[in-house]
PDB file of C-alpha atoms and ligand atoms in Angstrom:
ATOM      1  CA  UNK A  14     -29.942 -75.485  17.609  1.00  0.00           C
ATOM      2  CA  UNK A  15     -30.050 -78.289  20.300  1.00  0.00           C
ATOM      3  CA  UNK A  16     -26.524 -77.702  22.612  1.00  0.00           C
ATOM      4  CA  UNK A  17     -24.307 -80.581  22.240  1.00  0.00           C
ATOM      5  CA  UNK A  18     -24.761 -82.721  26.148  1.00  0.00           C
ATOM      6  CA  UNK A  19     -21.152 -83.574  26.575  1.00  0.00           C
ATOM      7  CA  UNK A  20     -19.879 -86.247  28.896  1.00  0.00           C
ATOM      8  CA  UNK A  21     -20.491 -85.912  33.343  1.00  0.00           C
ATOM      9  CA  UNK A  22     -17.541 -84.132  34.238  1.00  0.00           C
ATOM     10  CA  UNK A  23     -15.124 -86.049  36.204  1.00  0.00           C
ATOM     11  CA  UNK A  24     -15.459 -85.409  40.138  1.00  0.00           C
ATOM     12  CA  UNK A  25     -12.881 -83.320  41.443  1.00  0.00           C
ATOM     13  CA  UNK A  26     -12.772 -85.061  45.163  1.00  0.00           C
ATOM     14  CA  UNK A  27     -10.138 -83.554  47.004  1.00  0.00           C
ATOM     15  CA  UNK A  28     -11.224 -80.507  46.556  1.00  0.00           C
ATOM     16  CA  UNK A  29     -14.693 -80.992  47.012  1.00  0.00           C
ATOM     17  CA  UNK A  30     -13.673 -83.784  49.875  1.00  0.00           C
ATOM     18  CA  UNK A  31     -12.235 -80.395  51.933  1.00  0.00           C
ATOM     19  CA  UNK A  32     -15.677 -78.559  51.443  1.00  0.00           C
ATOM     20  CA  UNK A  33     -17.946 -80.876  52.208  1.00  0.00           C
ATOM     21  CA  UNK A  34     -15.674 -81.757  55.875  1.00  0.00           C
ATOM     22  CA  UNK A  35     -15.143 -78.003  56.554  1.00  0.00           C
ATOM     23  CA  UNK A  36     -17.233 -77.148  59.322  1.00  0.00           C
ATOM     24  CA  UNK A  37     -17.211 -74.801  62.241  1.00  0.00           C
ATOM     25  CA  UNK A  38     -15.064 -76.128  64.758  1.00  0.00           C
ATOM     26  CA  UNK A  39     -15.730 -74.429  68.473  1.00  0.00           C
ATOM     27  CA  UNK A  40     -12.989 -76.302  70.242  1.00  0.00           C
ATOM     28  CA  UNK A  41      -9.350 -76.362  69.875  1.00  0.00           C
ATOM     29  CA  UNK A  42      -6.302 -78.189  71.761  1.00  0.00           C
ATOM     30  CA  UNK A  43      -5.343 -74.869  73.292  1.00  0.00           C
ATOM     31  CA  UNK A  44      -1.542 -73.967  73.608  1.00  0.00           C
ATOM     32  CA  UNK A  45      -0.942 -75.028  70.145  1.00  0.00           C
ATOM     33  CA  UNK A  46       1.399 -72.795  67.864  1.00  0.00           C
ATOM     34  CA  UNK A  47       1.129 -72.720  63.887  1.00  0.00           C
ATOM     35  CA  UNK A  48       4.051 -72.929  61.787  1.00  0.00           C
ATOM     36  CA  UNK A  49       4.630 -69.404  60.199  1.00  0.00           C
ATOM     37  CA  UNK A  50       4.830 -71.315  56.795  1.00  0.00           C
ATOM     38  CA  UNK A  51       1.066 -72.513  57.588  1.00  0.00           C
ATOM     39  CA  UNK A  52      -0.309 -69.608  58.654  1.00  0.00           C
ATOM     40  CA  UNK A  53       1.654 -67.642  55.673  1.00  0.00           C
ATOM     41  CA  UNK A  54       0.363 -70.448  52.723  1.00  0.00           C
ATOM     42  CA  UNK A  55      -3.551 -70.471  54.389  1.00  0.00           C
ATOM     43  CA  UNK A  56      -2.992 -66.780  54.048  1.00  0.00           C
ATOM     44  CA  UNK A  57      -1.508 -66.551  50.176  1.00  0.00           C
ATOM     45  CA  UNK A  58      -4.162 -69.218  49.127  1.00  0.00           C
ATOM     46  CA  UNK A  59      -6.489 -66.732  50.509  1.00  0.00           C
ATOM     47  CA  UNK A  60      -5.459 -64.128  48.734  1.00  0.00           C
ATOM     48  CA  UNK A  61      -5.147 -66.194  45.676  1.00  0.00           C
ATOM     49  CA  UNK A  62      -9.218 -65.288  45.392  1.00  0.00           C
ATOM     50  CA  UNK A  63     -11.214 -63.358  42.714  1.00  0.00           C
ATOM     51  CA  UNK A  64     -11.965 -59.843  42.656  1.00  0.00           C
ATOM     52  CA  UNK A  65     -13.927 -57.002  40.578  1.00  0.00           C
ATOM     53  CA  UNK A  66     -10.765 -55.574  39.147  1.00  0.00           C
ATOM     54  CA  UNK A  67      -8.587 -57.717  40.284  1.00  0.00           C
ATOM     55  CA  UNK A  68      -8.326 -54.768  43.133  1.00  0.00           C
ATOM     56  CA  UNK A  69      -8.209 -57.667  45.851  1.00  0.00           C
ATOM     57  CA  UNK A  70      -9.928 -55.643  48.283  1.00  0.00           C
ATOM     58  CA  UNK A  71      -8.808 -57.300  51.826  1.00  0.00           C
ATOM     59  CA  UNK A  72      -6.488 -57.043  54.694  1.00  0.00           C
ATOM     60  CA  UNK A  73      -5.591 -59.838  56.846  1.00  0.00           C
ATOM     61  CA  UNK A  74      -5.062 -58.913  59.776  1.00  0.00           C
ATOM     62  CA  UNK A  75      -3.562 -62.344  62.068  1.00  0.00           C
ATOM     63  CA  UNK A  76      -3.425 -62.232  65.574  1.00  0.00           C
ATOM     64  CA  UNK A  77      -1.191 -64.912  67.383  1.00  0.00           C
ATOM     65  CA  UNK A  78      -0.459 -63.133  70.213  1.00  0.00           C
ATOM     66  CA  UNK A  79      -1.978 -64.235  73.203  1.00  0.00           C
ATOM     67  CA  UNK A  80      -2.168 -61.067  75.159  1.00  0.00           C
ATOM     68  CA  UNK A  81      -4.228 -59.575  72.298  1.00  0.00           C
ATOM     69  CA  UNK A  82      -6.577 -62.410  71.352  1.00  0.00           C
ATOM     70  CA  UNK A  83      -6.988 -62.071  75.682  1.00  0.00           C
ATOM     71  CA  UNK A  84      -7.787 -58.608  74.464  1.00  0.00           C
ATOM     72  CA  UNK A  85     -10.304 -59.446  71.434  1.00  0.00           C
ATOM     73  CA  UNK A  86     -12.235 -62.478  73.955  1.00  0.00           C
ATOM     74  CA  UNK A  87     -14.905 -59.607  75.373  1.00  0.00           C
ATOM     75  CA  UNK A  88     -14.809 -58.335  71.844  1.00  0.00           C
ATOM     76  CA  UNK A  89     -15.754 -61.526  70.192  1.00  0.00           C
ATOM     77  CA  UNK A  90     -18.812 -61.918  73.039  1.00  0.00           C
ATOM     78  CA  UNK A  91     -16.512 -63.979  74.910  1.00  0.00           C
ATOM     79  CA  UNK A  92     -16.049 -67.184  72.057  1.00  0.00           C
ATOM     80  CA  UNK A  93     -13.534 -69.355  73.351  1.00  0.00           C
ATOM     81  CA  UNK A  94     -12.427 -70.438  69.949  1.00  0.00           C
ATOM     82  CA  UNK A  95     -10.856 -66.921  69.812  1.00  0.00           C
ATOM     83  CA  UNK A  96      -8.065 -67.392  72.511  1.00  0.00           C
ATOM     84  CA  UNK A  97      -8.020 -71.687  72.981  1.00  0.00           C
ATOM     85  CA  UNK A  98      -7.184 -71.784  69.058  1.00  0.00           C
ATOM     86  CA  UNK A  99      -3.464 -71.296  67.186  1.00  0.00           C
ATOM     87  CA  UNK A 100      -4.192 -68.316  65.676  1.00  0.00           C
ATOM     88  CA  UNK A 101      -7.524 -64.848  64.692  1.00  0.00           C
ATOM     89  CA  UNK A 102      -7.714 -63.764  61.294  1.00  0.00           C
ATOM     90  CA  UNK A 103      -9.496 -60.506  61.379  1.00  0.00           C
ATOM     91  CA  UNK A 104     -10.657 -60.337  57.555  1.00  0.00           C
ATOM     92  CA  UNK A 105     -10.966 -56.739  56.362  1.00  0.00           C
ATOM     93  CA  UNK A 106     -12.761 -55.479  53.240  1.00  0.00           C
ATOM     94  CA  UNK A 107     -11.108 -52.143  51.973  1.00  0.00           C
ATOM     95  CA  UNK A 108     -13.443 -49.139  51.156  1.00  0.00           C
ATOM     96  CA  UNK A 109     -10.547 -47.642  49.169  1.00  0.00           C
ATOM     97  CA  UNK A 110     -10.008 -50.433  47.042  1.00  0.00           C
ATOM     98  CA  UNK A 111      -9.842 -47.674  44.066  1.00  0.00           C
ATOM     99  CA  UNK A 112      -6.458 -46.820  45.130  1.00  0.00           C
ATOM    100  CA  UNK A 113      -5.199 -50.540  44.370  1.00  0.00           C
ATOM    101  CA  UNK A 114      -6.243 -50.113  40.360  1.00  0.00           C
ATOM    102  CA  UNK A 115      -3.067 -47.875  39.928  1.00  0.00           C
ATOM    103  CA  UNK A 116      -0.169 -50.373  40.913  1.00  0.00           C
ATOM    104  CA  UNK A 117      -2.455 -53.257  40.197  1.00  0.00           C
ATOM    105  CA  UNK A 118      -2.383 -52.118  36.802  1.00  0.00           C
ATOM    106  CA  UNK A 119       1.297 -50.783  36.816  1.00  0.00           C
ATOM    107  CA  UNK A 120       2.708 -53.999  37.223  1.00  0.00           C
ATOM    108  CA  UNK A 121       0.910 -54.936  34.151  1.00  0.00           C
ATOM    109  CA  UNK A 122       1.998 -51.981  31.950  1.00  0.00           C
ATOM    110  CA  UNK A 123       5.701 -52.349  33.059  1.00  0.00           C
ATOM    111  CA  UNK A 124       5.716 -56.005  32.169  1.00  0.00           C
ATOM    112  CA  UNK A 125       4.162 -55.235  28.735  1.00  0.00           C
ATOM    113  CA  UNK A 126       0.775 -57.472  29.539  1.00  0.00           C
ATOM    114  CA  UNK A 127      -1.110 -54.299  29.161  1.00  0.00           C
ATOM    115  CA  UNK A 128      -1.150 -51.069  27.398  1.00  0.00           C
ATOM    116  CA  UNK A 129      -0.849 -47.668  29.000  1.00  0.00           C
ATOM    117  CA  UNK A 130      -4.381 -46.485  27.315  1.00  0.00           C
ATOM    118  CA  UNK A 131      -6.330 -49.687  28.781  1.00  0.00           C
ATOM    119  CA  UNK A 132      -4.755 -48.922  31.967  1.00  0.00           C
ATOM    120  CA  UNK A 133      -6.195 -45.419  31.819  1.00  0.00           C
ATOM    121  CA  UNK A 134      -9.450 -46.285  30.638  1.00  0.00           C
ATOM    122  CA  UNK A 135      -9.562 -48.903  33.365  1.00  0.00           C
ATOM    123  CA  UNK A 136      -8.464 -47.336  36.035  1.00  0.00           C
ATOM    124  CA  UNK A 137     -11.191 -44.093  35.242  1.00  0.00           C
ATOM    125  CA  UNK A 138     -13.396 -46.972  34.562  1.00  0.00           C
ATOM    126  CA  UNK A 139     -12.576 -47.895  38.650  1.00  0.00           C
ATOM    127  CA  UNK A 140     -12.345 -44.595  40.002  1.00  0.00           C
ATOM    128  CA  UNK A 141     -15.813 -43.943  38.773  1.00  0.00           C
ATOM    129  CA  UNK A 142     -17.982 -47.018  40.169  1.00  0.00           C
ATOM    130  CA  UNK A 143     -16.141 -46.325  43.655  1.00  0.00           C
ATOM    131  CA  UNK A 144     -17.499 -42.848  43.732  1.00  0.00           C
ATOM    132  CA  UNK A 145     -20.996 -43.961  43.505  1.00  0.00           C
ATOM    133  CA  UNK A 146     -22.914 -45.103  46.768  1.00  0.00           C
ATOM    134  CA  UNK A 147     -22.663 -48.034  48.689  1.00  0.00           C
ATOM    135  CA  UNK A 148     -20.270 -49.630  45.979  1.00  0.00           C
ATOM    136  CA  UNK A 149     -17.602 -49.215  47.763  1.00  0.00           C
ATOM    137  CA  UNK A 150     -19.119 -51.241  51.038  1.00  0.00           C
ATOM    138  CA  UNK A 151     -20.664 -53.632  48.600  1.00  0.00           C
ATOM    139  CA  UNK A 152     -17.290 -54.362  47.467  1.00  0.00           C
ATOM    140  CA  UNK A 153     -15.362 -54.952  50.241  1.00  0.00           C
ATOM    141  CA  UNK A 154     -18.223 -56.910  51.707  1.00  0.00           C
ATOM    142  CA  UNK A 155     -18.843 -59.345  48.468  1.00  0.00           C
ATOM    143  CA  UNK A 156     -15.011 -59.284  47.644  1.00  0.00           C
ATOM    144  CA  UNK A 157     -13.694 -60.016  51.158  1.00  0.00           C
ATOM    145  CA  UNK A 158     -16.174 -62.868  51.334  1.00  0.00           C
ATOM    146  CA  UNK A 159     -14.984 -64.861  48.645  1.00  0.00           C
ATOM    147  CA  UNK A 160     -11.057 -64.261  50.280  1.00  0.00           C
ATOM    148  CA  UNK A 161     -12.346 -65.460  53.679  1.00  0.00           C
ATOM    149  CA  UNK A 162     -13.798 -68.573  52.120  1.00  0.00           C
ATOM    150  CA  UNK A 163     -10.657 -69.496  50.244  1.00  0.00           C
ATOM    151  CA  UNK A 164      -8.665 -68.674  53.341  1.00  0.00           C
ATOM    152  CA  UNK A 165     -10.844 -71.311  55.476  1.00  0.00           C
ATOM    153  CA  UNK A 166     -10.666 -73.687  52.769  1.00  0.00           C
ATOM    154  CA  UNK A 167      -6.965 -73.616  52.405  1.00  0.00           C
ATOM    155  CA  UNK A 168      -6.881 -74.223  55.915  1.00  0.00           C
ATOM    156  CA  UNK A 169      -8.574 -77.496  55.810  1.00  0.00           C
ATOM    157  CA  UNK A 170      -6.700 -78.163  52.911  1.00  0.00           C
ATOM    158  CA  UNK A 171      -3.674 -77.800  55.052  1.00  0.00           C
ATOM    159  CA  UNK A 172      -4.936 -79.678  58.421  1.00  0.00           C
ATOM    160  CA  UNK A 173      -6.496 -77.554  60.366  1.00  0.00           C
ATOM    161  CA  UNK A 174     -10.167 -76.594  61.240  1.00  0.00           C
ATOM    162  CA  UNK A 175     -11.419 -72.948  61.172  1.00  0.00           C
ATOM    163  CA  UNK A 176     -14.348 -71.201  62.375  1.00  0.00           C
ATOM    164  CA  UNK A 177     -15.842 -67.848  61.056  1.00  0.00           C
ATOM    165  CA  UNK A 178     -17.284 -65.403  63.518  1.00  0.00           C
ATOM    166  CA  UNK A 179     -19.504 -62.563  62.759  1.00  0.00           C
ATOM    167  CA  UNK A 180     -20.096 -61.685  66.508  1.00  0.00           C
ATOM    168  CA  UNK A 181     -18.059 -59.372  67.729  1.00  0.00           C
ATOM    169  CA  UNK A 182     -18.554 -55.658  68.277  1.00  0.00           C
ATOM    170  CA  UNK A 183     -17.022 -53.853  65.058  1.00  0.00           C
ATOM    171  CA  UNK A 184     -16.709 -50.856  66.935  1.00  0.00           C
ATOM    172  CA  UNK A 185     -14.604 -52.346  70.024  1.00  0.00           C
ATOM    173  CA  UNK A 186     -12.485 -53.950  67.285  1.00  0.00           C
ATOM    174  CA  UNK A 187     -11.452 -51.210  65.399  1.00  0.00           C
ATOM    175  CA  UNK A 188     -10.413 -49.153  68.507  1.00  0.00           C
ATOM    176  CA  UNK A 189      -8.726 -52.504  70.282  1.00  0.00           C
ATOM    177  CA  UNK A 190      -6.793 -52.875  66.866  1.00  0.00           C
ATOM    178  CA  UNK A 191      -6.254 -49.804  65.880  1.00  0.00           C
ATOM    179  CA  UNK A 192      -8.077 -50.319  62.700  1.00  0.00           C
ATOM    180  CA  UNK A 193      -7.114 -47.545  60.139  1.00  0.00           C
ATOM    181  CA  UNK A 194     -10.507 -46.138  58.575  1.00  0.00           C
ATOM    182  CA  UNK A 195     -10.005 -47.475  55.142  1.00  0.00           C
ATOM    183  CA  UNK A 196     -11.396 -50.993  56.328  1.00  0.00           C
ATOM    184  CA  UNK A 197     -14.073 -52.503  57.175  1.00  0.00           C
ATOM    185  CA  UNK A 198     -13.585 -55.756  59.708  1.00  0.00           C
ATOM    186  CA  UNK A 199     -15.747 -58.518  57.912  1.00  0.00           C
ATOM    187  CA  UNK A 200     -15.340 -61.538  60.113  1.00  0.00           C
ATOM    188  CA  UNK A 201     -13.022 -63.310  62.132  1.00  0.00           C
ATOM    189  CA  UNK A 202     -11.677 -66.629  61.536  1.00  0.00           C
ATOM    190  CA  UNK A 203     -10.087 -68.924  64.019  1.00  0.00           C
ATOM    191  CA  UNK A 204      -7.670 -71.323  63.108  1.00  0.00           C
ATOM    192  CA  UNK A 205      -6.221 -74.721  64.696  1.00  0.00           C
ATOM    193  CA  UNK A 206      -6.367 -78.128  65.973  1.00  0.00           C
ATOM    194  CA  UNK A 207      -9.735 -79.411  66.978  1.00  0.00           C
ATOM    195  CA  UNK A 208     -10.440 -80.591  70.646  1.00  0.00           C
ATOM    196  CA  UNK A 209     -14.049 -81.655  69.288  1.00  0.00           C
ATOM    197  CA  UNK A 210     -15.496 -81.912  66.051  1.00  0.00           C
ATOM    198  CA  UNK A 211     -17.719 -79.525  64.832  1.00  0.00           C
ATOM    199  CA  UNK A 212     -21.647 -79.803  65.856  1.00  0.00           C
ATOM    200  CA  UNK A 213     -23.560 -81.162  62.590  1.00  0.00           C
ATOM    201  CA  UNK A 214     -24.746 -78.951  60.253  1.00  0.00           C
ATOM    202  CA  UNK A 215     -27.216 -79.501  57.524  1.00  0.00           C
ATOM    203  CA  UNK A 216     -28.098 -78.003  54.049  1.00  0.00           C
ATOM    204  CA  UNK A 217     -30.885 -77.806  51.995  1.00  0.00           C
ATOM    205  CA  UNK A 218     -31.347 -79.562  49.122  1.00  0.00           C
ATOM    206  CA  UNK A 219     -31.106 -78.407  45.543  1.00  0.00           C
ATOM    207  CA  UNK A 220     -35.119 -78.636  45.405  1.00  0.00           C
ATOM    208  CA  UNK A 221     -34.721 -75.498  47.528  1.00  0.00           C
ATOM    209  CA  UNK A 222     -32.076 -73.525  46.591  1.00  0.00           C
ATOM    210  CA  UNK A 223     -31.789 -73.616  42.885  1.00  0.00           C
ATOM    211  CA  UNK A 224     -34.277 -72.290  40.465  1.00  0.00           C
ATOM    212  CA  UNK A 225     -33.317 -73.508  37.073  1.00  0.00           C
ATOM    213  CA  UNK A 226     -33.766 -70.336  34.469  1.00  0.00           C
ATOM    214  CA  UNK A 227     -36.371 -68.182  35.326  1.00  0.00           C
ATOM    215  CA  UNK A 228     -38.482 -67.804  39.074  1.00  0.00           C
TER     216      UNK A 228
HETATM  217  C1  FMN B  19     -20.878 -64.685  58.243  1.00  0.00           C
HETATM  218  C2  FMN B  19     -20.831 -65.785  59.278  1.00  0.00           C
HETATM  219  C3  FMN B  19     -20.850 -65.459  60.623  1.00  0.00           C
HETATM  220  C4  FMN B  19     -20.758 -66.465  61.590  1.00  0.00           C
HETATM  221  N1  FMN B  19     -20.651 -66.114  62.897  1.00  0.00           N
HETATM  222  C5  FMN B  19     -20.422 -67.081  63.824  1.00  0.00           C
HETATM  223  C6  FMN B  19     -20.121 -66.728  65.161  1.00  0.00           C
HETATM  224  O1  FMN B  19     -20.034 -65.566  65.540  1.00  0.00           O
HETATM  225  N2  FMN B  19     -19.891 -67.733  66.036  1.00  0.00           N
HETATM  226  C7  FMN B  19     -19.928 -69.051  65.682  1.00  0.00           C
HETATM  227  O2  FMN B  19     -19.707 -69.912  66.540  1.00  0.00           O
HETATM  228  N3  FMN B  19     -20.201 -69.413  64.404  1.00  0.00           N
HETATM  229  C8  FMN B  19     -20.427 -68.470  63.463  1.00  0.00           C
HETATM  230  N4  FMN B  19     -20.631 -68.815  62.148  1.00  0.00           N
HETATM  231  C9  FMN B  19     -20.636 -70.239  61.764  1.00  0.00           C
HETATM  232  C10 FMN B  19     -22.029 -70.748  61.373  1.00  0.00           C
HETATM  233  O3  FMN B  19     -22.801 -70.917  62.522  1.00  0.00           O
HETATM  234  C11 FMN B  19     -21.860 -72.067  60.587  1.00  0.00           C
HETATM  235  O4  FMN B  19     -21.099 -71.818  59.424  1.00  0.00           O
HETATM  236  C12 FMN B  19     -23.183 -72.692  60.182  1.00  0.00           C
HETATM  237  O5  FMN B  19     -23.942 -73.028  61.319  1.00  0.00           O
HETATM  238  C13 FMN B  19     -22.977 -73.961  59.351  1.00  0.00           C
HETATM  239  O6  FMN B  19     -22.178 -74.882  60.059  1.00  0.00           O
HETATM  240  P1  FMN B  19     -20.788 -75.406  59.521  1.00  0.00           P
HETATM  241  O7  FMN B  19     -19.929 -74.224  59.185  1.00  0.00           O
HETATM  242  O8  FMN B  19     -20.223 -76.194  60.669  1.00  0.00           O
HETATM  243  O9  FMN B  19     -21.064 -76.277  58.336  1.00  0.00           O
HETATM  244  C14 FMN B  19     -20.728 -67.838  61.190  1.00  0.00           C
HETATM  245  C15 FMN B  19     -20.727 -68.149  59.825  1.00  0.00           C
HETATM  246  C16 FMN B  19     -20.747 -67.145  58.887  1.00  0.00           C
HETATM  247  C17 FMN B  19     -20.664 -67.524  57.423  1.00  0.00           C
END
């Protein structure tokens, strides 16, 4: 049977207004603090993400202080966006997001959303898949991506620019920050008022990134 073409689907601007005018900003008016209740709604809207599970495997770790983000320059291969900005959000994927399944799940039970059996069978269902391989890694890398995307989306949404930064030594971080072994640091993000706008960036177009049913 033919599918039924139904009408163009309205455009959805704001939200796709904040996408396409998030870039990576490099410069910030230095000195500048966030609001608490900023930081805190950029980091709930973060969280706010999707997740195998719903295991929401992610720490945020936010670094205002200026002594430390002193501290995490060298780290970060000396980016200036790490100390001139308001605040670092160290994004960390969990390896032991397993051990979220049981009050993830709880909750659920106790408010009468979910049965005690589905629980069970879920969380086994959980405990298994983490016990096998890289899944674990995989997870907390493809899980915490989606959370740091939201979280630099929600920033824009909210006025400020953000830019993601996978260079830094992972090692040096861990030991500066006294990263407990159970995560993984993804990427940081800084966040804050721009000094100057972001350098251009392009995309490529559809033609060649999609590939409509089969290769
Ligand atoms: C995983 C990841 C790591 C990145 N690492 C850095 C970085 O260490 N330093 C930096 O200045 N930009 C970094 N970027 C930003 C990219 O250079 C930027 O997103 C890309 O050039 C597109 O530009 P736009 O974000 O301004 O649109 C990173 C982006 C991603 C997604």
């Amino acid at each position: 049977m033919e599918p039924t073409v139904i009408e163009k689907a309205p455009r959805t601007p704001e939200t796709i207004r904040v996408m396409e005018e998030r870039h990576s900003v490099r410069a910030y008016e230095p000195g500048i603090a966030m609001p608490r209740e900023d930081l805190d709604a950029i980091l709930r809207a973060a969280g706010t993400a999707p997740s195998s599970w719903n295991l929401q495997p992610w720490k945020f770790l936010a670094i205002e202080d200026a002594a430390l983000r002193e501290k995490l320059l060298p780290i970060a291969n000396h980016q200036r966006q790490v100390v001139e900005s308001s605040a670092v959000v160290a994004v960390l994927g969990d390896l032991e997001g397993h051990r979220n399944a049981e009050l993830v799940y709880g909750e659920r039970v106790k408010s009468g959303a979910m049965s005690a059996e589905i629980k069970d069978t879920l969380v086994g269902q959980v405990e298994r898949a983490y016990g096998s391989g890289t899944f674990a890694r995989d997870e907390a890398f493809l899980n915490g991506g989606f959370a740091a995307m939201q979280l630099m989306l929600a920033a824009k949404a909210l006025g400020y620019e953000t830019c993601p930064m996978g260079g830094f030594r992972k090692d040096a971080f861990i030991e500066a920050f006294r990263v407990p072994e159970r995560y993984v640091p993804l990427l940081l993000i800084s966040i804050g008022k721009p000094a100057k706008a972001a350098h251009p960036s392009t995309r490529f177009p559809l033609e060649e990134t999609v590939v409509r049913d089969t290769f």
